[in-house]
PDB file of N, CA and C in Angstrom:
ATOM      1  N   MET Z   1     -21.928 -76.738  30.884  1.00  0.00           N
ATOM      2  CA  MET Z   1     -21.847 -76.209  29.541  1.00  0.00           C
ATOM      3  C   MET Z   1     -21.368 -74.773  29.547  1.00  0.00           C
ATOM      4  N   SER Z   2     -21.764 -74.001  30.581  1.00  0.00           N
ATOM      5  CA  SER Z   2     -21.416 -72.590  30.613  1.00  0.00           C
ATOM      6  C   SER Z   2     -19.915 -72.381  30.821  1.00  0.00           C
ATOM      7  N   LYS Z   3     -19.211 -73.334  31.439  1.00  0.00           N
ATOM      8  CA  LYS Z   3     -17.764 -73.221  31.613  1.00  0.00           C
ATOM      9  C   LYS Z   3     -17.031 -73.590  30.333  1.00  0.00           C
ATOM     10  N   LEU Z   4     -17.629 -74.388  29.500  1.00  0.00           N
ATOM     11  CA  LEU Z   4     -16.997 -74.846  28.269  1.00  0.00           C
ATOM     12  C   LEU Z   4     -17.163 -73.837  27.129  1.00  0.00           C
ATOM     13  N   LEU Z   5     -18.199 -73.031  27.166  1.00  0.00           N
ATOM     14  CA  LEU Z   5     -18.484 -72.089  26.083  1.00  0.00           C
ATOM     15  C   LEU Z   5     -17.361 -71.065  25.865  1.00  0.00           C
ATOM     16  N   PRO Z   6     -16.815 -70.413  26.895  1.00  0.00           N
ATOM     17  CA  PRO Z   6     -15.721 -69.462  26.649  1.00  0.00           C
ATOM     18  C   PRO Z   6     -14.487 -70.123  26.029  1.00  0.00           C
ATOM     19  N   ILE Z   7     -14.189 -71.336  26.420  1.00  0.00           N
ATOM     20  CA  ILE Z   7     -13.038 -72.048  25.864  1.00  0.00           C
ATOM     21  C   ILE Z   7     -13.256 -72.331  24.380  1.00  0.00           C
ATOM     22  N   VAL Z   8     -14.455 -72.759  24.026  1.00  0.00           N
ATOM     23  CA  VAL Z   8     -14.766 -73.041  22.620  1.00  0.00           C
ATOM     24  C   VAL Z   8     -14.701 -71.755  21.793  1.00  0.00           C
ATOM     25  N   VAL Z   9     -15.221 -70.662  22.332  1.00  0.00           N
ATOM     26  CA  VAL Z   9     -15.203 -69.389  21.614  1.00  0.00           C
ATOM     27  C   VAL Z   9     -13.763 -68.925  21.404  1.00  0.00           C
ATOM     28  N   ILE Z  10     -12.933 -69.026  22.417  1.00  0.00           N
ATOM     29  CA  ILE Z  10     -11.531 -68.623  22.295  1.00  0.00           C
ATOM     30  C   ILE Z  10     -10.807 -69.478  21.272  1.00  0.00           C
ATOM     31  N   LEU Z  11     -11.048 -70.783  21.293  1.00  0.00           N
ATOM     32  CA  LEU Z  11     -10.405 -71.664  20.317  1.00  0.00           C
ATOM     33  C   LEU Z  11     -10.851 -71.347  18.893  1.00  0.00           C
ATOM     34  N   LEU Z  12     -12.132 -71.064  18.703  1.00  0.00           N
ATOM     35  CA  LEU Z  12     -12.631 -70.714  17.371  1.00  0.00           C
ATOM     36  C   LEU Z  12     -12.036 -69.391  16.896  1.00  0.00           C
ATOM     37  N   LEU Z  13     -11.954 -68.414  17.784  1.00  0.00           N
ATOM     38  CA  LEU Z  13     -11.354 -67.130  17.411  1.00  0.00           C
ATOM     39  C   LEU Z  13      -9.871 -67.281  17.082  1.00  0.00           C
ATOM     40  N   ALA Z  14      -9.163 -68.105  17.840  1.00  0.00           N
ATOM     41  CA  ALA Z  14      -7.748 -68.333  17.572  1.00  0.00           C
ATOM     42  C   ALA Z  14      -7.558 -69.039  16.231  1.00  0.00           C
ATOM     43  N   ALA Z  15      -8.408 -70.016  15.943  1.00  0.00           N
ATOM     44  CA  ALA Z  15      -8.313 -70.719  14.663  1.00  0.00           C
ATOM     45  C   ALA Z  15      -8.628 -69.776  13.504  1.00  0.00           C
ATOM     46  N   GLY Z  16      -9.643 -68.939  13.661  1.00  0.00           N
ATOM     47  CA  GLY Z  16      -9.978 -67.973  12.613  1.00  0.00           C
ATOM     48  C   GLY Z  16      -8.875 -66.949  12.413  1.00  0.00           C
ATOM     49  N   GLY Z  17      -8.288 -66.469  13.496  1.00  0.00           N
ATOM     50  CA  GLY Z  17      -7.174 -65.525  13.395  1.00  0.00           C
ATOM     51  C   GLY Z  17      -5.958 -66.147  12.731  1.00  0.00           C
ATOM     52  N   GLY Z  18      -5.669 -67.383  13.064  1.00  0.00           N
ATOM     53  CA  GLY Z  18      -4.554 -68.086  12.416  1.00  0.00           C
ATOM     54  C   GLY Z  18      -4.792 -68.272  10.934  1.00  0.00           C
ATOM     55  N   TRP Z  19      -6.020 -68.607  10.595  1.00  0.00           N
ATOM     56  CA  TRP Z  19      -6.347 -68.792   9.175  1.00  0.00           C
ATOM     57  C   TRP Z  19      -6.194 -67.474   8.416  1.00  0.00           C
ATOM     58  N   LEU Z  20      -6.690 -66.365   8.991  1.00  0.00           N
ATOM     59  CA  LEU Z  20      -6.551 -65.060   8.340  1.00  0.00           C
ATOM     60  C   LEU Z  20      -5.084 -64.656   8.220  1.00  0.00           C
ATOM     61  N   PHE Z  21      -4.301 -64.940   9.248  1.00  0.00           N
ATOM     62  CA  PHE Z  21      -2.880 -64.619   9.211  1.00  0.00           C
ATOM     63  C   PHE Z  21      -2.180 -65.383   8.088  1.00  0.00           C
ATOM     64  N   LEU Z  22      -2.490 -66.655   7.960  1.00  0.00           N
ATOM     65  CA  LEU Z  22      -1.865 -67.455   6.905  1.00  0.00           C
ATOM     66  C   LEU Z  22      -2.332 -67.015   5.521  1.00  0.00           C
ATOM     67  N   GLN Z  23      -3.565 -66.575   5.391  1.00  0.00           N
ATOM     68  CA  GLN Z  23      -4.049 -66.074   4.107  1.00  0.00           C
ATOM     69  C   GLN Z  23      -3.297 -64.804   3.724  1.00  0.00           C
ATOM     70  N   GLY Z  24      -3.040 -63.936   4.681  1.00  0.00           N
ATOM     71  CA  GLY Z  24      -2.286 -62.714   4.432  1.00  0.00           C
ATOM     72  C   GLY Z  24      -0.855 -63.025   4.035  1.00  0.00           C
ATOM     73  N   ALA Z  25      -0.252 -64.046   4.633  1.00  0.00           N
ATOM     74  CA  ALA Z  25       1.115 -64.422   4.286  1.00  0.00           C
ATOM     75  C   ALA Z  25       1.168 -64.961   2.860  1.00  0.00           C
ATOM     76  N   ASP Z  26       0.146 -65.689   2.444  1.00  0.00           N
ATOM     77  CA  ASP Z  26       0.109 -66.202   1.076  1.00  0.00           C
ATOM     78  C   ASP Z  26      -0.026 -65.062   0.079  1.00  0.00           C
ATOM     79  N   ASP Z  27      -0.860 -64.059   0.399  1.00  0.00           N
ATOM     80  CA  ASP Z  27      -1.024 -62.912  -0.485  1.00  0.00           C
ATOM     81  C   ASP Z  27       0.281 -62.140  -0.621  1.00  0.00           C
ATOM     82  N   GLU Z  28       1.000 -61.984   0.474  1.00  0.00           N
ATOM     83  CA  GLU Z  28       2.270 -61.260   0.425  1.00  0.00           C
ATOM     84  C   GLU Z  28       3.295 -62.030  -0.400  1.00  0.00           C
ATOM     85  N   ALA Z  29       3.314 -63.348  -0.277  1.00  0.00           N
ATOM     86  CA  ALA Z  29       4.241 -64.153  -1.060  1.00  0.00           C
ATOM     87  C   ALA Z  29       3.934 -64.032  -2.548  1.00  0.00           C
ATOM     88  N   GLU Z  30       2.650 -63.980  -2.910  1.00  0.00           N
ATOM     89  CA  GLU Z  30       2.282 -63.819  -4.312  1.00  0.00           C
ATOM     90  C   GLU Z  30       2.714 -62.463  -4.837  1.00  0.00           C
ATOM     91  N   VAL Z  31       2.551 -61.422  -4.040  1.00  0.00           N
ATOM     92  CA  VAL Z  31       2.956 -60.077  -4.463  1.00  0.00           C
ATOM     93  C   VAL Z  31       4.463 -60.029  -4.648  1.00  0.00           C
ATOM     94  N   MET Z  32       5.194 -60.630  -3.743  1.00  0.00           N
ATOM     95  CA  MET Z  32       6.650 -60.629  -3.843  1.00  0.00           C
ATOM     96  C   MET Z  32       7.118 -61.440  -5.042  1.00  0.00           C
ATOM     97  N   ALA Z  33       6.418 -62.505  -5.372  1.00  0.00           N
ATOM     98  CA  ALA Z  33       6.790 -63.321  -6.524  1.00  0.00           C
ATOM     99  C   ALA Z  33       6.513 -62.584  -7.833  1.00  0.00           C
ATOM    100  N   GLN Z  34       5.485 -61.743  -7.863  1.00  0.00           N
ATOM    101  CA  GLN Z  34       5.134 -61.018  -9.077  1.00  0.00           C
ATOM    102  C   GLN Z  34       5.956 -59.758  -9.258  1.00  0.00           C
ATOM    103  N   ALA Z  35       6.566 -59.226  -8.224  1.00  0.00           N
ATOM    104  CA  ALA Z  35       7.274 -57.956  -8.294  1.00  0.00           C
ATOM    105  C   ALA Z  35       8.394 -57.955  -9.341  1.00  0.00           C
ATOM    106  N   PRO Z  36       9.268 -58.958  -9.415  1.00  0.00           N
ATOM    107  CA  PRO Z  36      10.318 -58.910 -10.435  1.00  0.00           C
ATOM    108  C   PRO Z  36       9.760 -59.028 -11.858  1.00  0.00           C
ATOM    109  N   ALA Z  37       8.644 -59.684 -12.029  1.00  0.00           N
ATOM    110  CA  ALA Z  37       8.081 -59.881 -13.359  1.00  0.00           C
ATOM    111  C   ALA Z  37       7.426 -58.615 -13.887  1.00  0.00           C
ATOM    112  N   GLN Z  38       7.084 -57.662 -13.025  1.00  0.00           N
ATOM    113  CA  GLN Z  38       6.389 -56.467 -13.450  1.00  0.00           C
ATOM    114  C   GLN Z  38       7.311 -55.454 -14.107  1.00  0.00           C
ATOM    115  N   GLY Z  39       8.573 -55.496 -13.886  1.00  0.00           N
ATOM    116  CA  GLY Z  39       9.496 -54.545 -14.495  1.00  0.00           C
ATOM    117  C   GLY Z  39      10.821 -54.550 -13.776  1.00  0.00           C
ATOM    118  N   SER Z  40      11.743 -53.788 -14.320  1.00  0.00           N
ATOM    119  CA  SER Z  40      13.067 -53.757 -13.719  1.00  0.00           C
ATOM    120  C   SER Z  40      13.053 -52.883 -12.472  1.00  0.00           C
ATOM    121  N   VAL Z  41      13.918 -53.226 -11.567  1.00  0.00           N
ATOM    122  CA  VAL Z  41      14.039 -52.478 -10.336  1.00  0.00           C
ATOM    123  C   VAL Z  41      15.159 -51.463 -10.533  1.00  0.00           C
ATOM    124  N   GLU Z  42      14.831 -50.194 -10.348  1.00  0.00           N
ATOM    125  CA  GLU Z  42      15.827 -49.158 -10.531  1.00  0.00           C
ATOM    126  C   GLU Z  42      16.475 -48.820  -9.198  1.00  0.00           C
ATOM    127  N   ALA Z  43      17.770 -48.550  -9.243  1.00  0.00           N
ATOM    128  CA  ALA Z  43      18.486 -48.164  -8.039  1.00  0.00           C
ATOM    129  C   ALA Z  43      18.149 -46.716  -7.704  1.00  0.00           C
ATOM    130  N   PRO Z  44      18.099 -46.390  -6.437  1.00  0.00           N
ATOM    131  CA  PRO Z  44      17.821 -45.000  -6.074  1.00  0.00           C
ATOM    132  C   PRO Z  44      18.966 -44.086  -6.506  1.00  0.00           C
ATOM    133  N   ALA Z  45      18.637 -42.845  -6.737  1.00  0.00           N
ATOM    134  CA  ALA Z  45      19.646 -41.875  -7.162  1.00  0.00           C
ATOM    135  C   ALA Z  45      20.629 -41.642  -6.022  1.00  0.00           C
ATOM    136  N   PRO Z  46      21.905 -41.496  -6.335  1.00  0.00           N
ATOM    137  CA  PRO Z  46      22.890 -41.258  -5.266  1.00  0.00           C
ATOM    138  C   PRO Z  46      22.666 -39.893  -4.623  1.00  0.00           C
ATOM    139  N   ALA Z  47      22.965 -39.819  -3.364  1.00  0.00           N
ATOM    140  CA  ALA Z  47      22.789 -38.565  -2.634  1.00  0.00           C
ATOM    141  C   ALA Z  47      23.850 -37.572  -3.071  1.00  0.00           C
ATOM    142  N   GLU Z  48      23.481 -36.304  -3.037  1.00  0.00           N
ATOM    143  CA  GLU Z  48      24.440 -35.279  -3.411  1.00  0.00           C
ATOM    144  C   GLU Z  48      25.514 -35.170  -2.337  1.00  0.00           C
ATOM    145  N   VAL Z  49      26.760 -35.007  -2.785  1.00  0.00           N
ATOM    146  CA  VAL Z  49      27.876 -34.882  -1.864  1.00  0.00           C
ATOM    147  C   VAL Z  49      28.286 -33.418  -1.828  1.00  0.00           C
ATOM    148  N   ALA Z  50      28.379 -32.872  -0.623  1.00  0.00           N
ATOM    149  CA  ALA Z  50      28.781 -31.479  -0.470  1.00  0.00           C
ATOM    150  C   ALA Z  50      30.254 -31.347  -0.801  1.00  0.00           C
ATOM    151  N   PRO Z  51      30.689 -30.228  -1.344  1.00  0.00           N
ATOM    152  CA  PRO Z  51      32.108 -30.032  -1.618  1.00  0.00           C
ATOM    153  C   PRO Z  51      32.926 -30.121  -0.335  1.00  0.00           C
ATOM    154  N   ALA Z  52      34.187 -30.489  -0.465  1.00  0.00           N
ATOM    155  CA  ALA Z  52      35.032 -30.696   0.708  1.00  0.00           C
ATOM    156  C   ALA Z  52      35.275 -29.405   1.468  1.00  0.00           C
ATOM    157  N   ASP Z  53      35.271 -28.253   0.774  1.00  0.00           N
ATOM    158  CA  ASP Z  53      35.542 -27.000   1.450  1.00  0.00           C
ATOM    159  C   ASP Z  53      34.281 -26.345   2.024  1.00  0.00           C
ATOM    160  N   ALA Z  54      33.123 -26.944   1.830  1.00  0.00           N
ATOM    161  CA  ALA Z  54      31.871 -26.382   2.334  1.00  0.00           C
ATOM    162  C   ALA Z  54      31.794 -26.589   3.843  1.00  0.00           C
ATOM    163  N   PRO Z  55      31.335 -25.578   4.587  1.00  0.00           N
ATOM    164  CA  PRO Z  55      31.221 -25.744   6.044  1.00  0.00           C
ATOM    165  C   PRO Z  55      30.107 -26.729   6.374  1.00  0.00           C
ATOM    166  N   GLN Z  56      30.321 -27.458   7.412  1.00  0.00           N
ATOM    167  CA  GLN Z  56      29.342 -28.447   7.848  1.00  0.00           C
ATOM    168  C   GLN Z  56      28.587 -27.877   9.036  1.00  0.00           C
ATOM    169  N   ALA Z  57      27.635 -27.002   8.743  1.00  0.00           N
ATOM    170  CA  ALA Z  57      26.901 -26.307   9.802  1.00  0.00           C
ATOM    171  C   ALA Z  57      25.936 -27.227  10.527  1.00  0.00           C
ATOM    172  N   ASP Z  58      25.492 -28.315   9.874  1.00  0.00           N
ATOM    173  CA  ASP Z  58      24.502 -29.178  10.512  1.00  0.00           C
ATOM    174  C   ASP Z  58      25.121 -30.168  11.484  1.00  0.00           C
ATOM    175  N   VAL Z  59      26.448 -30.238  11.563  1.00  0.00           N
ATOM    176  CA  VAL Z  59      27.116 -31.156  12.474  1.00  0.00           C
ATOM    177  C   VAL Z  59      27.474 -30.391  13.740  1.00  0.00           C
ATOM    178  N   PRO Z  60      27.022 -30.846  14.907  1.00  0.00           N
ATOM    179  CA  PRO Z  60      27.290 -30.118  16.143  1.00  0.00           C
ATOM    180  C   PRO Z  60      28.775 -30.158  16.526  1.00  0.00           C
ATOM    181  N   GLN Z  61      29.202 -29.190  17.305  1.00  0.00           N
ATOM    182  CA  GLN Z  61      30.591 -29.089  17.744  1.00  0.00           C
ATOM    183  C   GLN Z  61      30.787 -29.900  19.031  1.00  0.00           C
ATOM    184  N   THR Z  62      30.584 -31.196  18.945  1.00  0.00           N
ATOM    185  CA  THR Z  62      30.770 -32.094  20.086  1.00  0.00           C
ATOM    186  C   THR Z  62      31.649 -33.249  19.643  1.00  0.00           C
ATOM    187  N   ASP Z  63      31.933 -34.149  20.578  1.00  0.00           N
ATOM    188  CA  ASP Z  63      32.732 -35.318  20.230  1.00  0.00           C
ATOM    189  C   ASP Z  63      32.023 -36.173  19.181  1.00  0.00           C
ATOM    190  N   ALA Z  64      30.706 -36.287  19.296  1.00  0.00           N
ATOM    191  CA  ALA Z  64      29.947 -37.062  18.316  1.00  0.00           C
ATOM    192  C   ALA Z  64      29.990 -36.367  16.957  1.00  0.00           C
ATOM    193  N   GLY Z  65      29.931 -35.037  16.966  1.00  0.00           N
ATOM    194  CA  GLY Z  65      30.020 -34.291  15.711  1.00  0.00           C
ATOM    195  C   GLY Z  65      31.375 -34.466  15.056  1.00  0.00           C
ATOM    196  N   ALA Z  66      32.424 -34.471  15.882  1.00  0.00           N
ATOM    197  CA  ALA Z  66      33.770 -34.686  15.354  1.00  0.00           C
ATOM    198  C   ALA Z  66      33.883 -36.085  14.749  1.00  0.00           C
ATOM    199  N   ALA Z  67      33.293 -37.061  15.406  1.00  0.00           N
ATOM    200  CA  ALA Z  67      33.314 -38.424  14.870  1.00  0.00           C
ATOM    201  C   ALA Z  67      32.538 -38.497  13.566  1.00  0.00           C
ATOM    202  N   ALA Z  68      31.435 -37.766  13.479  1.00  0.00           N
ATOM    203  CA  ALA Z  68      30.652 -37.755  12.246  1.00  0.00           C
ATOM    204  C   ALA Z  68      31.438 -37.109  11.114  1.00  0.00           C
ATOM    205  N   ARG Z  69      32.155 -36.025  11.431  1.00  0.00           N
ATOM    206  CA  ARG Z  69      32.977 -35.380  10.397  1.00  0.00           C
ATOM    207  C   ARG Z  69      34.086 -36.310   9.935  1.00  0.00           C
ATOM    208  N   LEU Z  70      34.734 -37.011  10.867  1.00  0.00           N
ATOM    209  CA  LEU Z  70      35.794 -37.954  10.500  1.00  0.00           C
ATOM    210  C   LEU Z  70      35.248 -39.078   9.627  1.00  0.00           C
ATOM    211  N   ALA Z  71      34.070 -39.575   9.972  1.00  0.00           N
ATOM    212  CA  ALA Z  71      33.457 -40.650   9.181  1.00  0.00           C
ATOM    213  C   ALA Z  71      33.107 -40.154   7.798  1.00  0.00           C
ATOM    214  N   GLU Z  72      32.599 -38.931   7.687  1.00  0.00           N
ATOM    215  CA  GLU Z  72      32.245 -38.384   6.381  1.00  0.00           C
ATOM    216  C   GLU Z  72      33.486 -38.153   5.545  1.00  0.00           C
ATOM    217  N   ASP Z  73      34.574 -37.661   6.172  1.00  0.00           N
ATOM    218  CA  ASP Z  73      35.827 -37.459   5.437  1.00  0.00           C
ATOM    219  C   ASP Z  73      36.367 -38.795   4.936  1.00  0.00           C
ATOM    220  N   ALA Z  74      36.276 -39.833   5.766  1.00  0.00           N
ATOM    221  CA  ALA Z  74      36.755 -41.156   5.362  1.00  0.00           C
ATOM    222  C   ALA Z  74      35.918 -41.716   4.213  1.00  0.00           C
ATOM    223  N   ALA Z  75      34.617 -41.460   4.261  1.00  0.00           N
ATOM    224  CA  ALA Z  75      33.739 -41.936   3.195  1.00  0.00           C
ATOM    225  C   ALA Z  75      34.052 -41.211   1.892  1.00  0.00           C
ATOM    226  N   GLN Z  76      34.322 -39.918   1.967  1.00  0.00           N
ATOM    227  CA  GLN Z  76      34.666 -39.166   0.759  1.00  0.00           C
ATOM    228  C   GLN Z  76      36.002 -39.604   0.194  1.00  0.00           C
ATOM    229  N   ALA Z  77      36.942 -39.940   1.080  1.00  0.00           N
ATOM    230  CA  ALA Z  77      38.268 -40.381   0.626  1.00  0.00           C
ATOM    231  C   ALA Z  77      38.171 -41.732  -0.064  1.00  0.00           C
ATOM    232  N   ALA Z  78      37.252 -42.549   0.379  1.00  0.00           N
ATOM    233  CA  ALA Z  78      37.109 -43.892  -0.215  1.00  0.00           C
ATOM    234  C   ALA Z  78      36.360 -43.743  -1.492  1.00  0.00           C
TER     235      ALA Z  78
END
């Protein structure tokens, strides 16, 4: 009996943990289902864009910084 007790305890704990996990998943599904009904979803405010002639002091003077500047210029052009 003493060899069987740890196995039974582990199985009971695993079953209880699985049940709690599934209960949490059901609660999350209910919250997600109610979210659109509570009100409209607003889009976040657009980020401020620095003027094109402003120096980019926060971008380092490396190859990665140059790539970041090129990407930002391309994004502004688009």
